[in-house]
Amino acid sequence: MDELAARHNAKMKVVKAARDELMKSKTGEKGLIIVHTGAGKGKSSAGFGMILRCVAHGMPCAVVQFIKGGWETGERTLLRERFAEDCRFFVSGEGFTWETQDRDRDVAAAQAGWRLAMEQILDPQIRFVLLDEINVALRYGYLDAAGTVDFLLTRKPPMTHVCLTGRNAPPELVAAADLVTEMSLVKHPFRDGVKAQKGVEF
């Protein structure tokens, strides 16, 4: 073994020992409140990645899609056509708010979606619920942020995971969550005149 490899090996032994010691204290389990927010791409994509993990692990799950329900997305097609028994998929939105141009209709759709979401979260068979783009509904006031957070903190079953995606997550939701990721925008092809690409964004 050369000197560089020997130094690397010695360093990794120290790292492993420290990591093993750290992991001894990480024994708790709980159903997480997860928030994906920020201006960058990838919030829904990350949420659907977790849905596929749940399917792979045999964990029953559900999706309630807010706001962008008018899109025929690849994930919706896949889950409904191939994994309908593993993952329930509900669409409550009719499209982005600038497309519907009808606040009352948007509010009614969001509130219907939240009723579906609560049913799925409270269902003892469901282990993971993705609330896709709900943060946008909260931002526009279609849903009450305080009431939503209160439900998650007081009525969500202890071992059920809930992931909420969308820009501008309200501060009270961020404060209540166990895991928050903010996607930051560095570059996006839309700024250069490139439309949303199949397989990448829908």
mmCIF file with all atom_site columns, C-alpha atoms in Angstrom:
data_model
loop_
_atom_site.group_PDB
_atom_site.id
_atom_site.type_symbol
_atom_site.label_atom_id
_atom_site.label_alt_id
_atom_site.label_comp_id
_atom_site.label_asym_id
_atom_site.label_entity_id
_atom_site.label_seq_id
_atom_site.pdbx_PDB_ins_code
_atom_site.Cartn_x
_atom_site.Cartn_y
_atom_site.Cartn_z
_atom_site.occupancy
_atom_site.B_iso_or_equiv
_atom_site.pdbx_formal_charge
_atom_site.auth_seq_id
_atom_site.auth_comp_id
_atom_site.auth_asym_id
_atom_site.auth_atom_id
_atom_site.pdbx_PDB_model_num
ATOM 1   C CA . MET A 1 1   ? 0.000   0.000  0.000   1.00 0.00 ? 1   MET A CA 1
ATOM 2   C CA . ASP A 1 2   ? 1.498   3.360  -1.008  1.00 0.00 ? 2   ASP A CA 1
ATOM 3   C CA . GLU A 1 3   ? 1.704   6.330  1.352   1.00 0.00 ? 3   GLU A CA 1
ATOM 4   C CA . LEU A 1 4   ? -1.355  8.149  -0.066  1.00 0.00 ? 4   LEU A CA 1
ATOM 5   C CA . ALA A 1 5   ? -3.522  5.036  0.182   1.00 0.00 ? 5   ALA A CA 1
ATOM 6   C CA . ALA A 1 6   ? -2.263  4.344  3.716   1.00 0.00 ? 6   ALA A CA 1
ATOM 7   C CA . ARG A 1 7   ? -3.119  7.899  4.867   1.00 0.00 ? 7   ARG A CA 1
ATOM 8   C CA . HIS A 1 8   ? -6.561  7.625  3.290   1.00 0.00 ? 8   HIS A CA 1
ATOM 9   C CA . ASN A 1 9   ? -7.160  4.268  4.957   1.00 0.00 ? 9   ASN A CA 1
ATOM 10  C CA . ALA A 1 10  ? -6.135  5.601  8.374   1.00 0.00 ? 10  ALA A CA 1
ATOM 11  C CA . LYS A 1 11  ? -8.352  8.678  7.973   1.00 0.00 ? 11  LYS A CA 1
ATOM 12  C CA . MET A 1 12  ? -11.386 6.610  6.955   1.00 0.00 ? 12  MET A CA 1
ATOM 13  C CA . LYS A 1 13  ? -10.938 4.342  9.996   1.00 0.00 ? 13  LYS A CA 1
ATOM 14  C CA . VAL A 1 14  ? -11.168 7.414  12.238  1.00 0.00 ? 14  VAL A CA 1
ATOM 15  C CA . VAL A 1 15  ? -14.207 8.707  10.323  1.00 0.00 ? 15  VAL A CA 1
ATOM 16  C CA . LYS A 1 16  ? -15.933 5.314  10.551  1.00 0.00 ? 16  LYS A CA 1
ATOM 17  C CA . ALA A 1 17  ? -15.298 5.028  14.281  1.00 0.00 ? 17  ALA A CA 1
ATOM 18  C CA . ALA A 1 18  ? -16.754 8.511  14.869  1.00 0.00 ? 18  ALA A CA 1
ATOM 19  C CA . ARG A 1 19  ? -19.731 7.756  12.620  1.00 0.00 ? 19  ARG A CA 1
ATOM 20  C CA . ASP A 1 20  ? -20.430 4.437  14.345  1.00 0.00 ? 20  ASP A CA 1
ATOM 21  C CA . GLU A 1 21  ? -20.378 6.182  17.732  1.00 0.00 ? 21  GLU A CA 1
ATOM 22  C CA . LEU A 1 22  ? -22.756 8.885  16.470  1.00 0.00 ? 22  LEU A CA 1
ATOM 23  C CA . MET A 1 23  ? -25.210 6.325  15.081  1.00 0.00 ? 23  MET A CA 1
ATOM 24  C CA . LYS A 1 24  ? -25.512 4.604  18.472  1.00 0.00 ? 24  LYS A CA 1
ATOM 25  C CA . SER A 1 25  ? -27.543 7.574  19.721  1.00 0.00 ? 25  SER A CA 1
ATOM 26  C CA . LYS A 1 26  ? -29.826 7.729  16.652  1.00 0.00 ? 26  LYS A CA 1
ATOM 27  C CA . THR A 1 27  ? -32.435 5.146  17.573  1.00 0.00 ? 27  THR A CA 1
ATOM 28  C CA . GLY A 1 28  ? -35.685 7.122  17.552  1.00 0.00 ? 28  GLY A CA 1
ATOM 29  C CA . GLU A 1 29  ? -38.429 6.683  14.970  1.00 0.00 ? 29  GLU A CA 1
ATOM 30  C CA . LYS A 1 30  ? -41.331 8.979  14.134  1.00 0.00 ? 30  LYS A CA 1
ATOM 31  C CA . GLY A 1 31  ? -43.559 10.039 11.305  1.00 0.00 ? 31  GLY A CA 1
ATOM 32  C CA . LEU A 1 32  ? -41.918 13.112 9.827   1.00 0.00 ? 32  LEU A CA 1
ATOM 33  C CA . ILE A 1 33  ? -43.370 16.396 8.627   1.00 0.00 ? 33  ILE A CA 1
ATOM 34  C CA . ILE A 1 34  ? -41.251 17.180 5.566   1.00 0.00 ? 34  ILE A CA 1
ATOM 35  C CA . VAL A 1 35  ? -41.228 20.462 3.623   1.00 0.00 ? 35  VAL A CA 1
ATOM 36  C CA . HIS A 1 36  ? -39.707 21.006 0.177   1.00 0.00 ? 36  HIS A CA 1
ATOM 37  C CA . THR A 1 37  ? -39.773 24.681 -0.709  1.00 0.00 ? 37  THR A CA 1
ATOM 38  C CA . GLY A 1 38  ? -37.747 27.382 -2.457  1.00 0.00 ? 38  GLY A CA 1
ATOM 39  C CA . ALA A 1 39  ? -37.542 28.893 -5.935  1.00 0.00 ? 39  ALA A CA 1
ATOM 40  C CA . GLY A 1 40  ? -35.469 26.099 -7.462  1.00 0.00 ? 40  GLY A CA 1
ATOM 41  C CA . LYS A 1 41  ? -36.671 23.082 -9.414  1.00 0.00 ? 41  LYS A CA 1
ATOM 42  C CA . GLY A 1 42  ? -36.948 19.687 -7.747  1.00 0.00 ? 42  GLY A CA 1
ATOM 43  C CA . LYS A 1 43  ? -39.494 20.047 -4.945  1.00 0.00 ? 43  LYS A CA 1
ATOM 44  C CA . SER A 1 44  ? -42.154 17.783 -6.422  1.00 0.00 ? 44  SER A CA 1
ATOM 45  C CA . SER A 1 45  ? -39.516 15.553 -8.004  1.00 0.00 ? 45  SER A CA 1
ATOM 46  C CA . ALA A 1 46  ? -37.999 14.880 -4.582  1.00 0.00 ? 46  ALA A CA 1
ATOM 47  C CA . GLY A 1 47  ? -41.443 14.179 -3.127  1.00 0.00 ? 47  GLY A CA 1
ATOM 48  C CA . PHE A 1 48  ? -42.245 11.673 -5.856  1.00 0.00 ? 48  PHE A CA 1
ATOM 49  C CA . GLY A 1 49  ? -38.856 10.075 -5.333  1.00 0.00 ? 49  GLY A CA 1
ATOM 50  C CA . MET A 1 50  ? -39.939 9.307  -1.765  1.00 0.00 ? 50  MET A CA 1
ATOM 51  C CA . ILE A 1 51  ? -43.260 7.964  -3.043  1.00 0.00 ? 51  ILE A CA 1
ATOM 52  C CA . LEU A 1 52  ? -41.361 5.493  -5.242  1.00 0.00 ? 52  LEU A CA 1
ATOM 53  C CA . ARG A 1 53  ? -39.229 4.475  -2.259  1.00 0.00 ? 53  ARG A CA 1
ATOM 54  C CA . CYS A 1 54  ? -42.417 3.774  -0.309  1.00 0.00 ? 54  CYS A CA 1
ATOM 55  C CA . VAL A 1 55  ? -43.766 1.653  -3.170  1.00 0.00 ? 55  VAL A CA 1
ATOM 56  C CA . ALA A 1 56  ? -40.488 -0.276 -3.274  1.00 0.00 ? 56  ALA A CA 1
ATOM 57  C CA . HIS A 1 57  ? -40.621 -0.901 0.488   1.00 0.00 ? 57  HIS A CA 1
ATOM 58  C CA . GLY A 1 58  ? -44.254 -1.994 0.405   1.00 0.00 ? 58  GLY A CA 1
ATOM 59  C CA . MET A 1 59  ? -45.392 1.071  2.358   1.00 0.00 ? 59  MET A CA 1
ATOM 60  C CA . PRO A 1 60  ? -48.904 2.135  1.312   1.00 0.00 ? 60  PRO A CA 1
ATOM 61  C CA . CYS A 1 61  ? -48.883 5.797  0.314   1.00 0.00 ? 61  CYS A CA 1
ATOM 62  C CA . ALA A 1 62  ? -51.022 8.536  -1.190  1.00 0.00 ? 62  ALA A CA 1
ATOM 63  C CA . VAL A 1 63  ? -50.619 11.677 -3.264  1.00 0.00 ? 63  VAL A CA 1
ATOM 64  C CA . VAL A 1 64  ? -52.919 14.689 -3.209  1.00 0.00 ? 64  VAL A CA 1
ATOM 65  C CA . GLN A 1 65  ? -51.946 17.112 -5.949  1.00 0.00 ? 65  GLN A CA 1
ATOM 66  C CA . PHE A 1 66  ? -52.887 20.764 -5.544  1.00 0.00 ? 66  PHE A CA 1
ATOM 67  C CA . ILE A 1 67  ? -52.731 23.661 -8.063  1.00 0.00 ? 67  ILE A CA 1
ATOM 68  C CA . LYS A 1 68  ? -51.099 21.972 -11.070 1.00 0.00 ? 68  LYS A CA 1
ATOM 69  C CA . GLY A 1 69  ? -53.737 19.271 -11.410 1.00 0.00 ? 69  GLY A CA 1
ATOM 70  C CA . GLY A 1 70  ? -54.426 20.291 -14.992 1.00 0.00 ? 70  GLY A CA 1
ATOM 71  C CA . TRP A 1 71  ? -51.099 18.845 -16.167 1.00 0.00 ? 71  TRP A CA 1
ATOM 72  C CA . GLU A 1 72  ? -50.850 15.241 -17.354 1.00 0.00 ? 72  GLU A CA 1
ATOM 73  C CA . THR A 1 73  ? -47.648 14.411 -15.497 1.00 0.00 ? 73  THR A CA 1
ATOM 74  C CA . GLY A 1 74  ? -45.499 11.328 -15.917 1.00 0.00 ? 74  GLY A CA 1
ATOM 75  C CA . GLU A 1 75  ? -45.665 10.516 -12.216 1.00 0.00 ? 75  GLU A CA 1
ATOM 76  C CA . ARG A 1 76  ? -49.467 10.574 -12.224 1.00 0.00 ? 76  ARG A CA 1
ATOM 77  C CA . THR A 1 77  ? -49.612 8.281  -15.253 1.00 0.00 ? 77  THR A CA 1
ATOM 78  C CA . LEU A 1 78  ? -47.064 5.867  -13.787 1.00 0.00 ? 78  LEU A CA 1
ATOM 79  C CA . LEU A 1 79  ? -48.642 5.633  -10.350 1.00 0.00 ? 79  LEU A CA 1
ATOM 80  C CA . ARG A 1 80  ? -52.213 5.332  -11.594 1.00 0.00 ? 80  ARG A CA 1
ATOM 81  C CA . GLU A 1 81  ? -51.474 2.824  -14.349 1.00 0.00 ? 81  GLU A CA 1
ATOM 82  C CA . ARG A 1 82  ? -48.863 0.620  -12.671 1.00 0.00 ? 82  ARG A CA 1
ATOM 83  C CA . PHE A 1 83  ? -48.990 1.166  -8.923  1.00 0.00 ? 83  PHE A CA 1
ATOM 84  C CA . ALA A 1 84  ? -52.630 1.996  -8.178  1.00 0.00 ? 84  ALA A CA 1
ATOM 85  C CA . GLU A 1 85  ? -52.783 -0.677 -5.461  1.00 0.00 ? 85  GLU A CA 1
ATOM 86  C CA . ASP A 1 86  ? -49.676 0.723  -3.761  1.00 0.00 ? 86  ASP A CA 1
ATOM 87  C CA . CYS A 1 87  ? -50.326 4.456  -4.047  1.00 0.00 ? 87  CYS A CA 1
ATOM 88  C CA . ARG A 1 88  ? -53.589 6.361  -4.121  1.00 0.00 ? 88  ARG A CA 1
ATOM 89  C CA . PHE A 1 89  ? -53.455 9.435  -6.382  1.00 0.00 ? 89  PHE A CA 1
ATOM 90  C CA . PHE A 1 90  ? -55.876 12.354 -6.073  1.00 0.00 ? 90  PHE A CA 1
ATOM 91  C CA . VAL A 1 91  ? -55.963 15.571 -8.090  1.00 0.00 ? 91  VAL A CA 1
ATOM 92  C CA . SER A 1 92  ? -57.717 18.565 -6.557  1.00 0.00 ? 92  SER A CA 1
ATOM 93  C CA . GLY A 1 93  ? -56.344 21.476 -8.567  1.00 0.00 ? 93  GLY A CA 1
ATOM 94  C CA . GLU A 1 94  ? -57.452 22.531 -12.031 1.00 0.00 ? 94  GLU A CA 1
ATOM 95  C CA . GLY A 1 95  ? -54.219 24.200 -13.054 1.00 0.00 ? 95  GLY A CA 1
ATOM 96  C CA . PHE A 1 96  ? -52.064 27.128 -12.046 1.00 0.00 ? 96  PHE A CA 1
ATOM 97  C CA . THR A 1 97  ? -53.946 30.104 -10.644 1.00 0.00 ? 97  THR A CA 1
ATOM 98  C CA . TRP A 1 98  ? -53.240 32.301 -13.654 1.00 0.00 ? 98  TRP A CA 1
ATOM 99  C CA . GLU A 1 99  ? -54.907 29.669 -15.846 1.00 0.00 ? 99  GLU A CA 1
ATOM 100 C CA . THR A 1 100 ? -58.170 29.279 -13.933 1.00 0.00 ? 100 THR A CA 1
ATOM 101 C CA . GLN A 1 101 ? -58.524 33.018 -13.186 1.00 0.00 ? 101 GLN A CA 1
ATOM 102 C CA . ASP A 1 102 ? -61.289 32.147 -10.738 1.00 0.00 ? 102 ASP A CA 1
ATOM 103 C CA . ARG A 1 103 ? -60.329 32.519 -7.086  1.00 0.00 ? 103 ARG A CA 1
ATOM 104 C CA . ASP A 1 104 ? -63.541 31.009 -5.722  1.00 0.00 ? 104 ASP A CA 1
ATOM 105 C CA . ARG A 1 105 ? -63.035 27.896 -7.841  1.00 0.00 ? 105 ARG A CA 1
ATOM 106 C CA . ASP A 1 106 ? -59.384 27.665 -6.790  1.00 0.00 ? 106 ASP A CA 1
ATOM 107 C CA . VAL A 1 107 ? -60.318 27.969 -3.114  1.00 0.00 ? 107 VAL A CA 1
ATOM 108 C CA . ALA A 1 108 ? -63.017 25.303 -3.448  1.00 0.00 ? 108 ALA A CA 1
ATOM 109 C CA . ALA A 1 109 ? -60.587 22.941 -5.203  1.00 0.00 ? 109 ALA A CA 1
ATOM 110 C CA . ALA A 1 110 ? -57.877 23.487 -2.579  1.00 0.00 ? 110 ALA A CA 1
ATOM 111 C CA . GLN A 1 111 ? -60.295 22.914 0.287   1.00 0.00 ? 111 GLN A CA 1
ATOM 112 C CA . ALA A 1 112 ? -61.617 19.742 -1.364  1.00 0.00 ? 112 ALA A CA 1
ATOM 113 C CA . GLY A 1 113 ? -58.004 18.630 -1.717  1.00 0.00 ? 113 GLY A CA 1
ATOM 114 C CA . TRP A 1 114 ? -57.306 19.314 1.950   1.00 0.00 ? 114 TRP A CA 1
ATOM 115 C CA . ARG A 1 115 ? -60.316 17.227 2.972   1.00 0.00 ? 115 ARG A CA 1
ATOM 116 C CA . LEU A 1 116 ? -58.919 14.371 0.877   1.00 0.00 ? 116 LEU A CA 1
ATOM 117 C CA . ALA A 1 117 ? -55.486 14.944 2.396   1.00 0.00 ? 117 ALA A CA 1
ATOM 118 C CA . MET A 1 118 ? -56.815 14.726 5.952   1.00 0.00 ? 118 MET A CA 1
ATOM 119 C CA . GLU A 1 119 ? -58.632 11.478 5.121   1.00 0.00 ? 119 GLU A CA 1
ATOM 120 C CA . GLN A 1 120 ? -55.435 9.939  3.742   1.00 0.00 ? 120 GLN A CA 1
ATOM 121 C CA . ILE A 1 121 ? -53.297 11.141 6.652   1.00 0.00 ? 121 ILE A CA 1
ATOM 122 C CA . LEU A 1 122 ? -55.749 9.722  9.186   1.00 0.00 ? 122 LEU A CA 1
ATOM 123 C CA . ASP A 1 123 ? -56.140 6.396  7.361   1.00 0.00 ? 123 ASP A CA 1
ATOM 124 C CA . PRO A 1 124 ? -54.219 3.823  9.457   1.00 0.00 ? 124 PRO A CA 1
ATOM 125 C CA . GLN A 1 125 ? -53.253 1.895  6.322   1.00 0.00 ? 125 GLN A CA 1
ATOM 126 C CA . ILE A 1 126 ? -51.373 4.826  4.771   1.00 0.00 ? 126 ILE A CA 1
ATOM 127 C CA . ARG A 1 127 ? -47.764 5.381  5.829   1.00 0.00 ? 127 ARG A CA 1
ATOM 128 C CA . PHE A 1 128 ? -46.709 8.343  3.658   1.00 0.00 ? 128 PHE A CA 1
ATOM 129 C CA . VAL A 1 129 ? -48.723 11.196 2.144   1.00 0.00 ? 129 VAL A CA 1
ATOM 130 C CA . LEU A 1 130 ? -47.378 13.634 -0.447  1.00 0.00 ? 130 LEU A CA 1
ATOM 131 C CA . LEU A 1 131 ? -49.214 16.965 -0.596  1.00 0.00 ? 131 LEU A CA 1
ATOM 132 C CA . ASP A 1 132 ? -47.842 18.240 -3.875  1.00 0.00 ? 132 ASP A CA 1
ATOM 133 C CA . GLU A 1 133 ? -47.877 22.041 -4.324  1.00 0.00 ? 133 GLU A CA 1
ATOM 134 C CA . ILE A 1 134 ? -49.938 22.589 -1.176  1.00 0.00 ? 134 ILE A CA 1
ATOM 135 C CA . ASN A 1 135 ? -47.565 25.390 -0.156  1.00 0.00 ? 135 ASN A CA 1
ATOM 136 C CA . VAL A 1 136 ? -48.838 27.460 -3.081  1.00 0.00 ? 136 VAL A CA 1
ATOM 137 C CA . ALA A 1 137 ? -52.421 27.004 -1.867  1.00 0.00 ? 137 ALA A CA 1
ATOM 138 C CA . LEU A 1 138 ? -51.307 28.076 1.607   1.00 0.00 ? 138 LEU A CA 1
ATOM 139 C CA . ARG A 1 139 ? -49.448 31.099 0.226   1.00 0.00 ? 139 ARG A CA 1
ATOM 140 C CA . TYR A 1 140 ? -52.499 32.371 -1.668  1.00 0.00 ? 140 TYR A CA 1
ATOM 141 C CA . GLY A 1 141 ? -54.736 31.871 1.346   1.00 0.00 ? 141 GLY A CA 1
ATOM 142 C CA . TYR A 1 142 ? -56.819 29.122 -0.259  1.00 0.00 ? 142 TYR A CA 1
ATOM 143 C CA . LEU A 1 143 ? -56.134 27.109 2.887   1.00 0.00 ? 143 LEU A CA 1
ATOM 144 C CA . ASP A 1 144 ? -55.564 28.299 6.438   1.00 0.00 ? 144 ASP A CA 1
ATOM 145 C CA . ALA A 1 145 ? -51.890 27.827 7.293   1.00 0.00 ? 145 ALA A CA 1
ATOM 146 C CA . ALA A 1 146 ? -52.404 27.815 11.065  1.00 0.00 ? 146 ALA A CA 1
ATOM 147 C CA . GLY A 1 147 ? -55.177 25.236 10.834  1.00 0.00 ? 147 GLY A CA 1
ATOM 148 C CA . THR A 1 148 ? -53.110 23.052 8.518   1.00 0.00 ? 148 THR A CA 1
ATOM 149 C CA . VAL A 1 149 ? -50.124 23.106 10.871  1.00 0.00 ? 149 VAL A CA 1
ATOM 150 C CA . ASP A 1 150 ? -52.345 22.433 13.895  1.00 0.00 ? 150 ASP A CA 1
ATOM 151 C CA . PHE A 1 151 ? -53.800 19.365 12.180  1.00 0.00 ? 151 PHE A CA 1
ATOM 152 C CA . LEU A 1 152 ? -50.342 18.031 11.354  1.00 0.00 ? 152 LEU A CA 1
ATOM 153 C CA . LEU A 1 153 ? -49.086 18.569 14.898  1.00 0.00 ? 153 LEU A CA 1
ATOM 154 C CA . THR A 1 154 ? -52.117 17.308 16.805  1.00 0.00 ? 154 THR A CA 1
ATOM 155 C CA . ARG A 1 155 ? -53.958 14.799 14.604  1.00 0.00 ? 155 ARG A CA 1
ATOM 156 C CA . LYS A 1 156 ? -51.396 13.196 12.295  1.00 0.00 ? 156 LYS A CA 1
ATOM 157 C CA . PRO A 1 157 ? -50.735 9.618  13.453  1.00 0.00 ? 157 PRO A CA 1
ATOM 158 C CA . PRO A 1 158 ? -47.317 9.356  15.123  1.00 0.00 ? 158 PRO A CA 1
ATOM 159 C CA . MET A 1 159 ? -45.747 7.111  12.476  1.00 0.00 ? 159 MET A CA 1
ATOM 160 C CA . THR A 1 160 ? -47.247 8.668  9.331   1.00 0.00 ? 160 THR A CA 1
ATOM 161 C CA . HIS A 1 161 ? -44.917 10.753 7.160   1.00 0.00 ? 161 HIS A CA 1
ATOM 162 C CA . VAL A 1 162 ? -46.299 13.825 5.358   1.00 0.00 ? 162 VAL A CA 1
ATOM 163 C CA . CYS A 1 163 ? -44.384 15.770 2.705   1.00 0.00 ? 163 CYS A CA 1
ATOM 164 C CA . LEU A 1 164 ? -45.573 19.230 1.649   1.00 0.00 ? 164 LEU A CA 1
ATOM 165 C CA . THR A 1 165 ? -44.112 20.772 -1.503  1.00 0.00 ? 165 THR A CA 1
ATOM 166 C CA . GLY A 1 166 ? -44.241 24.154 -3.232  1.00 0.00 ? 166 GLY A CA 1
ATOM 167 C CA . ARG A 1 167 ? -42.666 27.584 -3.120  1.00 0.00 ? 167 ARG A CA 1
ATOM 168 C CA . ASN A 1 168 ? -43.049 29.976 -0.218  1.00 0.00 ? 168 ASN A CA 1
ATOM 169 C CA . ALA A 1 169 ? -43.862 27.544 2.576   1.00 0.00 ? 169 ALA A CA 1
ATOM 170 C CA . PRO A 1 170 ? -45.385 29.612 5.395   1.00 0.00 ? 170 PRO A CA 1
ATOM 171 C CA . PRO A 1 171 ? -43.109 30.297 8.381   1.00 0.00 ? 171 PRO A CA 1
ATOM 172 C CA . GLU A 1 172 ? -45.338 28.412 10.810  1.00 0.00 ? 172 GLU A CA 1
ATOM 173 C CA . LEU A 1 173 ? -45.111 25.281 8.654   1.00 0.00 ? 173 LEU A CA 1
ATOM 174 C CA . VAL A 1 174 ? -41.324 25.575 8.410   1.00 0.00 ? 174 VAL A CA 1
ATOM 175 C CA . ALA A 1 175 ? -41.137 25.966 12.188  1.00 0.00 ? 175 ALA A CA 1
ATOM 176 C CA . ALA A 1 176 ? -43.315 22.897 12.785  1.00 0.00 ? 176 ALA A CA 1
ATOM 177 C CA . ALA A 1 177 ? -41.592 20.606 10.274  1.00 0.00 ? 177 ALA A CA 1
ATOM 178 C CA . ASP A 1 178 ? -38.999 17.975 11.153  1.00 0.00 ? 178 ASP A CA 1
ATOM 179 C CA . LEU A 1 179 ? -37.177 18.226 7.825   1.00 0.00 ? 179 LEU A CA 1
ATOM 180 C CA . VAL A 1 180 ? -37.060 21.306 5.583   1.00 0.00 ? 180 VAL A CA 1
ATOM 181 C CA . THR A 1 181 ? -35.204 21.588 2.292   1.00 0.00 ? 181 THR A CA 1
ATOM 182 C CA . GLU A 1 182 ? -35.064 24.833 0.339   1.00 0.00 ? 182 GLU A CA 1
ATOM 183 C CA . MET A 1 183 ? -34.292 24.372 -3.337  1.00 0.00 ? 183 MET A CA 1
ATOM 184 C CA . SER A 1 184 ? -32.295 27.360 -4.587  1.00 0.00 ? 184 SER A CA 1
ATOM 185 C CA . LEU A 1 185 ? -32.414 28.506 -8.203  1.00 0.00 ? 185 LEU A CA 1
ATOM 186 C CA . VAL A 1 186 ? -29.008 28.835 -9.850  1.00 0.00 ? 186 VAL A CA 1
ATOM 187 C CA . LYS A 1 187 ? -29.901 28.421 -13.526 1.00 0.00 ? 187 LYS A CA 1
ATOM 188 C CA . HIS A 1 188 ? -33.084 27.443 -15.365 1.00 0.00 ? 188 HIS A CA 1
ATOM 189 C CA . PRO A 1 189 ? -33.549 26.948 -19.125 1.00 0.00 ? 189 PRO A CA 1
ATOM 190 C CA . PHE A 1 190 ? -36.939 28.691 -19.030 1.00 0.00 ? 190 PHE A CA 1
ATOM 191 C CA . ARG A 1 191 ? -35.033 31.976 -18.727 1.00 0.00 ? 191 ARG A CA 1
ATOM 192 C CA . ASP A 1 192 ? -33.414 31.190 -22.083 1.00 0.00 ? 192 ASP A CA 1
ATOM 193 C CA . GLY A 1 193 ? -36.717 30.510 -23.817 1.00 0.00 ? 193 GLY A CA 1
ATOM 194 C CA . VAL A 1 194 ? -36.833 26.745 -23.291 1.00 0.00 ? 194 VAL A CA 1
ATOM 195 C CA . LYS A 1 195 ? -40.252 25.362 -22.383 1.00 0.00 ? 195 LYS A CA 1
ATOM 196 C CA . ALA A 1 196 ? -40.876 22.673 -19.758 1.00 0.00 ? 196 ALA A CA 1
ATOM 197 C CA . GLN A 1 197 ? -39.378 19.400 -20.959 1.00 0.00 ? 197 GLN A CA 1
ATOM 198 C CA . LYS A 1 198 ? -41.168 16.054 -20.803 1.00 0.00 ? 198 LYS A CA 1
ATOM 199 C CA . GLY A 1 199 ? -39.440 13.660 -18.408 1.00 0.00 ? 199 GLY A CA 1
ATOM 200 C CA . VAL A 1 200 ? -37.610 16.511 -16.673 1.00 0.00 ? 200 VAL A CA 1
ATOM 201 C CA . GLU A 1 201 ? -40.427 18.734 -15.416 1.00 0.00 ? 201 GLU A CA 1
ATOM 202 C CA . PHE A 1 202 ? -43.598 16.730 -15.988 1.00 0.00 ? 202 PHE A CA 1
#
